[in-house]
Amino acid sequence: MSSICVSGEKGVKYACIINDMDRAAGRSGVGTVMGSKNLKAVAIRGTLGVTVNDREAFAKAVDAGKTVLAENPVTGQGLPTYGTQVLMNVINEVGALPTHNHKDVQFDGAHDISGEAMHEPRKSDGKPNLVTNAACFACTIACQRVSTVDRTHYTVKDRPEYHKASGGLEYEAAWSLGAATGVNDLDALTFANFLCNEHGIDPITFGSTIAAAMEMYEDGTIDDKVTGGIKLNFGNAEALTTLAEMTCKAEGFGAEIGLGSKRFCEKYGKPELSMGVKGQEFPAYDGRGIQGIGLAYATSNRGACHLRGYTIASEVLGIPEKTDPLETDGKAGLVKAFQDATAAFDSAGLCIFTSFAWTLDDVAPQMDGACEGEWSTERLLEAGERIWNMERQFNIAAGFTGKDDTLPKRLLKDAAKTGPAKGKTSGLDVMLPEYYEVRGWSKDGVPTSETLARFGLS
């Protein structure tokens, strides 16, 4: 069963659809859409089983794929041990950890909220924040975190209902609730994340909106009268956790945070402080320190999103090959390749984390065994590119243009202050025209008639 929570019922703009307690269709406000239609939940029970086209070939391909996952250092070791939180210290060292609403690219408190810190014993009871890892159904990677909050922590000391283990911090949530807001209190972040899961809101947008509000509070745009007396300074853990509870229930100033950063910043006259693309807030990577991901954000069909073209794999982790994160050369082709392949992975119903170990060469035999017709690597890649162009056509029909393929001025004009990217801004102006060209789109970002005909979309 998948359902929305109070946040979706009350119109928080980034409400999620929740399943399995703490798994979610987490971004873009899909839970808000359900709430607007008075739809609380969808429950389905299957009784007919699942058949595949060639059971023997499918089983052989799946077994081979499992071996590749188990032997890969990311999917076989890093993700099971640290989850996506394995990235916190890595991205901070690269100089691409957005901090204080993207004013900075490195966070002094990164280690305190990292995957490594989640393994460290607490002073109060000698137990770590992390209880165990967990997995989605039948997954061999098991990247999910299960955590507890220190029972002496101010957030839960008189609230035994939060003493149990529940869904712990993943990298994106730890970043948005932590580095983005300047909060390095691991237990405060874990509690806020518990609330996001319990009440069904996207922690990326929530934390990013808090970060924008904190900047506006510190520059005098909003004050205690607006916040209801909450001291909304960067680094204030109690402000973060208080607003997590208020936002989840759309109460008081929390209802304003529930607008999301775009609407919130526009309301108070500072639209430039919303760090996002096409109305959706950035994930946990700065496009000045990792150039390709900036282009991927700008061109993503669903707004700022790392899961539609995760060039971090290449630019930071060296998968499938290492590229320089500070260079713009070749990034147009890299982004396109990742976007097309990701569309194929998503359409196959596969977790994108398998792509740390698998290429489409690993996926094709599974598809060929499962589905009718002949499925090759080339056909999958063609399907991915067709999907990307179909989504682009949908967005154009909805009123988006090439002018929306951009980044906030902060990333385009304000150079990174520290780290390897010190002095650099995003090179989007160089990468975007090349991207349109390799996509077969016009200079305005519209698929040409030849491109559409090639995919049977004209």
Short mmCIF file of C-alpha atoms in Angstrom, two decimals:
data_model
loop_
_atom_site.label_atom_id
_atom_site.label_comp_id
_atom_site.label_asym_id
_atom_site.label_seq_id
_atom_site.Cartn_x
_atom_site.Cartn_y
_atom_site.Cartn_z
CA MET A 1 0.00 0.00 0.00
CA SER A 2 1.13 3.55 -0.74
CA SER A 3 -0.35 6.50 1.11
CA ILE A 4 0.02 10.16 1.91
CA CYS A 5 0.16 11.65 5.36
CA VAL A 6 -1.14 14.80 7.06
CA SER A 7 1.29 16.93 5.05
CA GLY A 8 -0.34 15.83 1.79
CA GLU A 9 -3.81 16.35 3.19
CA LYS A 10 -2.93 19.89 4.28
CA GLY A 11 -1.23 20.88 1.04
CA VAL A 12 2.46 21.01 1.93
CA LYS A 13 3.88 21.50 -1.57
CA TYR A 14 6.48 18.75 -1.29
CA ALA A 15 4.47 15.97 0.32
CA CYS A 16 5.50 12.43 -0.62
CA ILE A 17 3.78 9.12 -1.25
CA ILE A 18 5.01 6.72 1.44
CA ASN A 19 5.30 2.95 1.42
CA ASP A 20 7.01 0.42 3.70
CA MET A 21 7.05 3.00 6.51
CA ASP A 22 10.01 5.06 5.32
CA ARG A 23 10.35 4.49 1.56
CA ALA A 24 8.91 7.20 -0.64
CA ALA A 25 8.09 8.63 -4.01
CA GLY A 26 9.93 11.52 -2.52
CA ARG A 27 10.26 14.50 -4.82
CA SER A 28 8.15 16.92 -6.85
CA GLY A 29 5.14 16.97 -4.52
CA VAL A 30 3.37 13.89 -5.83
CA GLY A 31 1.80 13.40 -2.39
CA THR A 32 0.39 16.91 -2.63
CA VAL A 33 -1.26 15.96 -5.93
CA MET A 34 -2.91 12.96 -4.26
CA GLY A 35 -4.10 15.15 -1.40
CA SER A 36 -5.57 17.71 -3.79
CA LYS A 37 -7.71 14.92 -5.25
CA ASN A 38 -8.81 13.66 -1.81
CA LEU A 39 -6.95 10.42 -2.47
CA LYS A 40 -5.46 9.04 0.74
CA ALA A 41 -3.98 5.71 -0.33
CA VAL A 42 -3.72 3.10 -3.05
CA ALA A 43 -3.71 -0.57 -2.05
CA ILE A 44 -3.13 -3.38 -4.52
CA ARG A 45 -2.92 -7.13 -4.00
CA GLY A 46 -1.74 -9.34 -6.82
CA THR A 47 -2.80 -12.98 -7.10
CA LEU A 48 -1.71 -14.18 -10.53
CA GLY A 49 2.06 -14.25 -10.10
CA VAL A 50 4.68 -12.98 -12.53
CA THR A 51 5.84 -14.78 -15.64
CA VAL A 52 8.91 -14.09 -17.77
CA ASN A 53 9.55 -14.82 -21.43
CA ASP A 54 12.46 -17.22 -20.90
CA ARG A 55 12.78 -18.36 -17.30
CA GLU A 56 16.11 -20.14 -17.73
CA ALA A 57 17.77 -17.26 -19.57
CA PHE A 58 16.35 -14.75 -17.11
CA ALA A 59 17.59 -16.69 -14.06
CA LYS A 60 21.05 -17.05 -15.59
CA ALA A 61 21.26 -13.30 -16.32
CA VAL A 62 20.04 -12.38 -12.83
CA ASP A 63 22.56 -14.67 -11.16
CA ALA A 64 25.35 -13.15 -13.22
CA GLY A 65 24.16 -9.68 -12.27
CA LYS A 66 24.11 -10.54 -8.57
CA THR A 67 27.73 -11.65 -8.79
CA VAL A 68 28.74 -8.35 -10.37
CA LEU A 69 26.93 -6.39 -7.61
CA ALA A 70 28.53 -8.43 -4.83
CA GLU A 71 32.06 -8.05 -6.22
CA ASN A 72 31.83 -4.30 -6.87
CA PRO A 73 33.35 -2.12 -4.10
CA VAL A 74 30.45 0.35 -4.17
CA THR A 75 27.47 -2.01 -4.31
CA GLY A 76 29.16 -4.85 -2.43
CA GLN A 77 30.89 -2.88 0.33
CA GLY A 78 30.40 0.89 0.42
CA LEU A 79 26.62 1.09 0.17
CA PRO A 80 25.87 -1.85 2.51
CA THR A 81 28.25 -0.45 5.16
CA TYR A 82 27.63 3.29 4.99
CA GLY A 83 24.66 3.70 2.66
CA THR A 84 24.65 6.80 0.50
CA GLN A 85 26.16 8.57 3.53
CA VAL A 86 29.49 7.21 2.32
CA LEU A 87 29.52 10.39 0.20
CA MET A 88 29.37 13.09 2.91
CA ASN A 89 33.10 13.40 3.59
CA VAL A 90 34.00 12.60 -0.03
CA ILE A 91 31.90 15.41 -1.52
CA ASN A 92 33.06 17.82 1.18
CA GLU A 93 36.69 17.12 0.33
CA VAL A 94 35.96 17.60 -3.37
CA GLY A 95 34.66 21.06 -2.49
CA ALA A 96 31.13 20.50 -3.78
CA LEU A 97 29.06 20.15 -0.59
CA PRO A 98 26.48 22.99 -0.76
CA THR A 99 26.56 24.77 2.59
CA HIS A 100 24.57 27.67 4.06
CA ASN A 101 22.16 27.79 1.13
CA HIS A 102 24.96 27.38 -1.42
CA LYS A 103 26.93 30.34 -0.11
CA ASP A 104 29.76 27.92 0.62
CA VAL A 105 30.93 24.63 -0.89
CA GLN A 106 32.45 23.01 2.20
CA PHE A 107 31.03 22.39 5.69
CA ASP A 108 33.24 22.33 8.78
CA GLY A 109 30.78 19.98 10.47
CA ALA A 110 30.60 17.42 7.65
CA HIS A 111 32.25 14.61 9.59
CA ASP A 112 29.82 15.06 12.50
CA ILE A 113 26.88 14.13 10.26
CA SER A 114 28.62 11.59 8.01
CA GLY A 115 28.20 7.87 7.51
CA GLU A 116 31.32 7.32 9.56
CA ALA A 117 29.85 9.35 12.45
CA MET A 118 26.72 7.19 12.36
CA HIS A 119 28.95 4.21 13.32
CA GLU A 120 30.63 5.96 16.26
CA PRO A 121 29.48 5.08 19.84
CA ARG A 122 27.57 7.80 21.68
CA LYS A 123 28.84 9.10 25.02
CA SER A 124 25.47 8.57 26.71
CA ASP A 125 24.92 4.86 26.12
CA GLY A 126 27.90 3.63 24.12
CA LYS A 127 25.67 2.75 21.17
CA PRO A 128 26.01 4.17 17.65
CA ASN A 129 23.35 6.10 15.78
CA LEU A 130 23.23 3.29 13.20
CA VAL A 131 21.48 0.11 14.34
CA THR A 132 21.68 -1.85 11.09
CA ASN A 133 21.26 -1.65 7.36
CA ALA A 134 18.14 -2.80 5.55
CA ALA A 135 16.94 -3.46 2.03
CA CYS A 136 14.01 -2.95 -0.25
CA PHE A 137 12.28 -6.21 -1.21
CA ALA A 138 14.74 -8.77 -2.63
CA CYS A 139 17.59 -6.23 -2.93
CA THR A 140 21.11 -7.59 -2.45
CA ILE A 141 22.69 -4.17 -1.86
CA ALA A 142 20.80 -3.17 1.33
CA CYS A 143 21.83 0.50 1.43
CA GLN A 144 19.01 1.63 3.74
CA ARG A 145 19.91 2.97 7.22
CA VAL A 146 18.06 2.08 10.41
CA SER A 147 18.90 4.40 13.31
CA THR A 148 18.00 5.59 16.79
CA VAL A 149 18.13 9.01 18.42
CA ASP A 150 20.07 9.32 21.68
CA ARG A 151 17.37 8.99 24.34
CA THR A 152 18.92 11.85 26.32
CA HIS A 153 18.71 14.23 23.34
CA TYR A 154 16.40 17.22 23.76
CA THR A 155 14.17 16.12 20.88
CA VAL A 156 13.14 12.76 22.38
CA LYS A 157 14.03 12.63 26.09
CA ASP A 158 10.37 13.00 27.10
CA ARG A 159 8.94 11.30 24.01
CA PRO A 160 9.30 7.52 24.28
CA GLU A 161 7.45 7.02 20.98
CA TYR A 162 10.66 8.20 19.27
CA HIS A 163 12.97 5.87 21.19
CA LYS A 164 12.52 3.08 18.66
CA ALA A 165 14.71 2.42 15.65
CA SER A 166 13.44 3.82 12.37
CA GLY A 167 14.59 5.00 8.96
CA GLY A 168 17.96 6.68 9.36
CA LEU A 169 19.73 9.41 7.44
CA GLU A 170 20.58 8.94 3.80
CA TYR A 171 23.09 11.30 2.21
CA GLU A 172 20.62 13.72 0.61
CA ALA A 173 18.62 14.13 3.82
CA ALA A 174 21.74 14.50 5.98
CA TRP A 175 23.02 17.18 3.61
CA SER A 176 19.79 19.19 3.31
CA LEU A 177 18.99 19.05 7.02
CA GLY A 178 22.64 19.50 7.99
CA ALA A 179 25.19 21.22 5.74
CA ALA A 180 22.57 23.32 3.93
CA THR A 181 21.35 24.73 7.26
CA GLY A 182 24.70 24.66 9.05
CA VAL A 183 23.47 22.15 11.66
CA ASN A 184 25.98 19.46 12.70
CA ASP A 185 23.89 17.77 15.44
CA LEU A 186 23.50 14.19 14.20
CA ASP A 187 20.64 13.38 16.59
CA ALA A 188 18.72 16.53 15.62
CA LEU A 189 19.04 15.56 11.96
CA THR A 190 17.96 11.99 12.67
CA PHE A 191 14.89 13.22 14.56
CA ALA A 192 13.96 15.66 11.79
CA ASN A 193 14.37 12.82 9.30
CA PHE A 194 12.09 10.60 11.41
CA LEU A 195 9.45 13.33 11.18
CA CYS A 196 9.87 13.68 7.41
CA ASN A 197 9.30 9.92 7.07
CA GLU A 198 6.42 9.80 9.55
CA HIS A 199 4.55 12.72 8.02
CA GLY A 200 5.62 12.21 4.42
CA ILE A 201 7.57 15.28 3.31
CA ASP A 202 10.63 15.52 1.07
CA PRO A 203 13.64 16.28 3.32
CA ILE A 204 15.61 17.74 0.41
CA THR A 205 13.08 20.48 -0.28
CA PHE A 206 12.35 20.95 3.43
CA GLY A 207 15.99 21.48 4.37
CA SER A 208 16.64 23.66 1.34
CA THR A 209 13.67 25.86 2.20
CA ILE A 210 14.88 26.18 5.79
CA ALA A 211 18.32 27.16 4.46
CA ALA A 212 16.82 29.89 2.27
CA ALA A 213 14.74 31.13 5.20
CA MET A 214 17.83 31.19 7.41
CA GLU A 215 19.67 33.34 4.90
CA MET A 216 16.70 35.69 4.69
CA TYR A 217 16.53 35.84 8.50
CA GLU A 218 20.21 36.70 8.78
CA ASP A 219 20.06 39.39 6.09
CA GLY A 220 16.98 40.98 7.70
CA THR A 221 14.43 40.09 5.03
CA ILE A 222 12.33 38.25 7.64
CA ASP A 223 12.36 38.64 11.41
CA ASP A 224 11.00 37.14 14.62
CA LYS A 225 7.57 38.51 13.87
CA VAL A 226 7.45 36.48 10.66
CA THR A 227 8.95 33.32 12.19
CA GLY A 228 6.79 33.42 15.29
CA GLY A 229 9.79 34.05 17.52
CA ILE A 230 11.98 31.28 16.13
CA LYS A 231 15.63 32.38 15.94
CA LEU A 232 16.32 31.19 12.43
CA ASN A 233 20.09 31.48 12.34
CA PHE A 234 22.30 29.07 10.45
CA GLY A 235 23.37 26.27 12.77
CA ASN A 236 20.33 26.45 15.08
CA ALA A 237 19.37 22.80 15.57
CA GLU A 238 16.34 23.59 17.73
CA ALA A 239 14.93 25.89 15.04
CA LEU A 240 15.34 23.06 12.51
CA THR A 241 13.57 20.43 14.61
CA THR A 242 10.82 22.80 15.74
CA LEU A 243 10.07 23.73 12.15
CA ALA A 244 10.17 20.10 11.08
CA GLU A 245 7.23 19.40 13.40
CA MET A 246 5.38 22.57 12.39
CA THR A 247 5.92 22.06 8.66
CA CYS A 248 4.81 18.44 8.69
CA LYS A 249 1.48 19.58 10.12
CA ALA A 250 1.34 22.87 8.16
CA GLU A 251 1.08 24.86 11.39
CA GLY A 252 2.19 28.46 12.03
CA PHE A 253 5.40 29.49 10.27
CA GLY A 254 5.75 25.86 9.24
CA ALA A 255 2.92 26.39 6.75
CA GLU A 256 5.11 29.00 5.04
CA ILE A 257 8.10 26.67 4.95
CA GLY A 258 5.67 24.17 3.44
CA LEU A 259 5.45 26.37 0.33
CA GLY A 260 8.90 25.21 -0.77
CA SER A 261 11.79 27.58 -1.38
CA LYS A 262 10.61 28.93 -4.75
CA ARG A 263 7.24 30.15 -3.51
CA PHE A 264 8.63 31.14 -0.11
CA CYS A 265 11.45 33.26 -1.55
CA GLU A 266 9.13 34.87 -4.09
CA LYS A 267 6.66 35.74 -1.33
CA TYR A 268 9.33 37.67 0.58
CA GLY A 269 10.90 39.31 -2.46
CA LYS A 270 14.08 37.25 -2.74
CA PRO A 271 13.49 34.74 -5.58
CA GLU A 272 17.23 34.56 -6.23
CA LEU A 273 17.74 32.79 -2.90
CA SER A 274 15.82 29.69 -4.01
CA MET A 275 18.48 27.21 -5.03
CA GLY A 276 16.83 25.08 -7.69
CA VAL A 277 15.85 24.54 -11.32
CA LYS A 278 12.33 24.61 -12.77
CA GLY A 279 10.91 25.02 -9.28
CA GLN A 280 12.64 22.03 -7.70
CA GLU A 281 15.46 22.41 -5.19
CA PHE A 282 19.01 21.14 -5.74
CA PRO A 283 20.26 17.87 -4.32
CA ALA A 284 23.55 17.61 -2.44
CA TYR A 285 26.15 18.54 -5.07
CA ASP A 286 27.36 21.99 -6.09
CA GLY A 287 27.59 22.67 -9.82
CA ARG A 288 30.67 24.85 -9.38
CA GLY A 289 32.75 22.05 -7.88
CA ILE A 290 31.29 19.36 -10.16
CA GLN A 291 30.62 20.93 -13.54
CA GLY A 292 28.75 18.06 -15.19
CA ILE A 293 26.14 17.79 -12.48
CA GLY A 294 25.37 21.49 -12.94
CA LEU A 295 24.52 20.82 -16.59
CA ALA A 296 22.50 17.76 -15.55
CA TYR A 297 20.50 19.90 -13.09
CA ALA A 298 19.83 22.59 -15.68
CA THR A 299 18.60 20.14 -18.31
CA SER A 300 16.78 17.65 -16.11
CA ASN A 301 13.22 17.16 -17.27
CA ARG A 302 11.85 17.23 -13.72
CA GLY A 303 13.83 20.14 -12.35
CA ALA A 304 17.01 19.92 -10.31
CA CYS A 305 17.60 16.20 -9.93
CA HIS A 306 20.70 14.04 -9.53
CA LEU A 307 18.85 10.80 -10.29
CA ARG A 308 18.24 11.59 -13.95
CA GLY A 309 21.91 11.83 -14.87
CA TYR A 310 24.25 11.02 -11.99
CA THR A 311 27.53 12.27 -13.39
CA ILE A 312 28.96 12.14 -9.85
CA ALA A 313 29.69 8.50 -10.70
CA SER A 314 32.22 9.57 -13.34
CA GLU A 315 33.33 12.97 -12.07
CA VAL A 316 34.00 11.87 -8.49
CA LEU A 317 33.91 8.07 -8.23
CA GLY A 318 35.48 7.22 -11.59
CA ILE A 319 32.57 5.03 -12.78
CA PRO A 320 32.70 3.86 -15.54
CA GLU A 321 35.72 6.10 -16.13
CA LYS A 322 37.14 9.15 -14.33
CA THR A 323 36.50 12.64 -15.68
CA ASP A 324 37.73 15.90 -14.18
CA PRO A 325 34.91 17.49 -12.15
CA LEU A 326 36.32 20.99 -12.71
CA GLU A 327 36.42 20.77 -16.51
CA THR A 328 33.56 21.57 -18.88
CA ASP A 329 35.05 19.83 -21.93
CA GLY A 330 33.16 16.68 -22.85
CA LYS A 331 30.50 17.16 -20.19
CA ALA A 332 27.68 17.63 -22.71
CA GLY A 333 28.22 14.14 -24.08
CA LEU A 334 28.74 12.73 -20.58
CA VAL A 335 25.46 14.17 -19.31
CA LYS A 336 23.54 12.92 -22.35
CA ALA A 337 24.99 9.43 -21.96
CA PHE A 338 24.06 9.27 -18.28
CA GLN A 339 20.57 10.65 -18.90
CA ASP A 340 19.80 8.17 -21.67
CA ALA A 341 21.17 5.18 -19.77
CA THR A 342 19.34 6.22 -16.60
CA ALA A 343 16.04 6.46 -18.48
CA ALA A 344 16.60 2.86 -19.64
CA PHE A 345 17.42 1.66 -16.11
CA ASP A 346 14.36 3.40 -14.68
CA SER A 347 12.07 1.99 -17.35
CA ALA A 348 13.37 -1.51 -16.64
CA GLY A 349 12.20 -1.11 -13.05
CA LEU A 350 15.75 -1.34 -11.71
CA CYS A 351 17.21 0.63 -8.82
CA ILE A 352 19.61 3.19 -10.20
CA PHE A 353 22.20 2.14 -7.61
CA THR A 354 22.79 -1.03 -9.62
CA SER A 355 24.35 1.20 -12.27
CA PHE A 356 27.39 1.73 -10.02
CA ALA A 357 28.27 -1.84 -10.96
CA TRP A 358 26.16 -2.67 -14.00
CA THR A 359 26.19 -1.20 -17.47
CA LEU A 360 23.43 -1.70 -20.00
CA ASP A 361 25.39 -4.76 -21.10
CA ASP A 362 24.35 -6.35 -17.78
CA VAL A 363 20.76 -5.16 -18.07
CA ALA A 364 20.13 -6.27 -21.67
CA PRO A 365 20.25 -10.06 -21.02
CA GLN A 366 17.89 -9.65 -18.06
CA MET A 367 15.45 -7.70 -20.19
CA ASP A 368 15.82 -10.18 -23.03
CA GLY A 369 15.01 -13.06 -20.72
CA ALA A 370 12.09 -11.29 -19.08
CA CYS A 371 10.37 -9.60 -22.02
CA GLU A 372 9.19 -10.50 -25.48
CA GLY A 373 11.18 -9.31 -28.45
CA GLU A 374 14.93 -8.93 -28.77
CA TRP A 375 16.56 -6.60 -26.23
CA SER A 376 20.12 -5.56 -26.91
CA THR A 377 22.28 -2.89 -25.31
CA GLU A 378 21.74 -0.71 -28.39
CA ARG A 379 17.96 -1.07 -28.20
CA LEU A 380 17.94 -0.14 -24.51
CA LEU A 381 20.05 2.94 -25.16
CA GLU A 382 17.76 3.95 -28.02
CA ALA A 383 14.75 3.52 -25.72
CA GLY A 384 16.40 5.74 -23.12
CA GLU A 385 17.07 8.49 -25.63
CA ARG A 386 13.52 8.24 -26.97
CA ILE A 387 12.17 8.61 -23.42
CA TRP A 388 14.27 11.71 -22.83
CA ASN A 389 12.97 13.35 -25.98
CA MET A 390 9.37 12.41 -25.15
CA GLU A 391 9.72 14.03 -21.73
CA ARG A 392 11.22 17.11 -23.37
CA GLN A 393 8.25 17.34 -25.71
CA PHE A 394 5.89 17.05 -22.75
CA ASN A 395 7.65 19.91 -20.97
CA ILE A 396 7.55 22.09 -24.06
CA ALA A 397 3.81 21.48 -24.35
CA ALA A 398 3.50 22.45 -20.68
CA GLY A 399 5.16 25.80 -21.37
CA PHE A 400 8.82 25.22 -20.53
CA THR A 401 11.48 26.59 -22.89
CA GLY A 402 15.24 26.61 -23.21
CA LYS A 403 15.26 29.65 -20.91
CA ASP A 404 14.33 27.30 -18.08
CA ASP A 405 17.52 25.26 -18.63
CA THR A 406 19.52 27.44 -16.28
CA LEU A 407 20.93 27.69 -12.76
CA PRO A 408 20.57 30.29 -10.01
CA LYS A 409 22.77 33.35 -10.41
CA ARG A 410 24.71 32.33 -7.31
CA LEU A 411 26.22 29.37 -9.17
CA LEU A 412 26.74 31.34 -12.38
CA LYS A 413 28.20 34.52 -10.86
CA ASP A 414 29.53 33.82 -7.34
CA ALA A 415 32.73 31.80 -7.35
CA ALA A 416 33.39 28.96 -4.92
CA LYS A 417 35.30 30.31 -1.92
CA THR A 418 37.26 27.24 -0.85
CA GLY A 419 38.42 23.80 -1.92
CA PRO A 420 39.56 22.51 -5.30
CA ALA A 421 36.92 24.64 -7.09
CA LYS A 422 37.98 27.89 -5.40
CA GLY A 423 37.47 30.76 -7.83
CA LYS A 424 35.25 28.78 -10.21
CA THR A 425 31.64 29.31 -11.24
CA SER A 426 29.48 27.00 -13.29
CA GLY A 427 30.46 26.82 -16.95
CA LEU A 428 26.86 26.29 -18.04
CA ASP A 429 27.15 28.91 -20.77
CA VAL A 430 29.81 26.77 -22.46
CA MET A 431 28.22 23.35 -21.89
CA LEU A 432 24.57 24.04 -22.72
CA PRO A 433 24.94 24.90 -26.46
CA GLU A 434 27.05 21.77 -26.95
CA TYR A 435 24.46 19.72 -25.07
CA TYR A 436 21.67 20.91 -27.36
CA GLU A 437 23.82 19.99 -30.36
CA VAL A 438 24.62 16.44 -29.22
CA ARG A 439 20.95 15.96 -28.37
CA GLY A 440 19.86 16.94 -31.86
CA TRP A 441 17.95 19.95 -30.60
CA SER A 442 17.77 23.49 -31.90
CA LYS A 443 19.72 26.35 -30.36
CA ASP A 444 16.59 27.07 -28.30
CA GLY A 445 16.48 23.55 -26.91
CA VAL A 446 13.70 22.16 -29.10
CA PRO A 447 14.07 18.66 -30.60
CA THR A 448 14.43 19.02 -34.37
CA SER A 449 12.05 17.32 -36.77
CA GLU A 450 14.87 14.96 -37.78
CA THR A 451 15.44 13.92 -34.16
CA LEU A 452 11.75 13.33 -33.55
CA ALA A 453 11.43 11.32 -36.75
CA ARG A 454 14.40 9.17 -35.77
CA PHE A 455 12.49 8.04 -32.68
CA GLY A 456 9.06 7.85 -34.27
CA LEU A 457 7.85 10.87 -32.30
CA SER A 458 6.93 13.23 -35.14
#
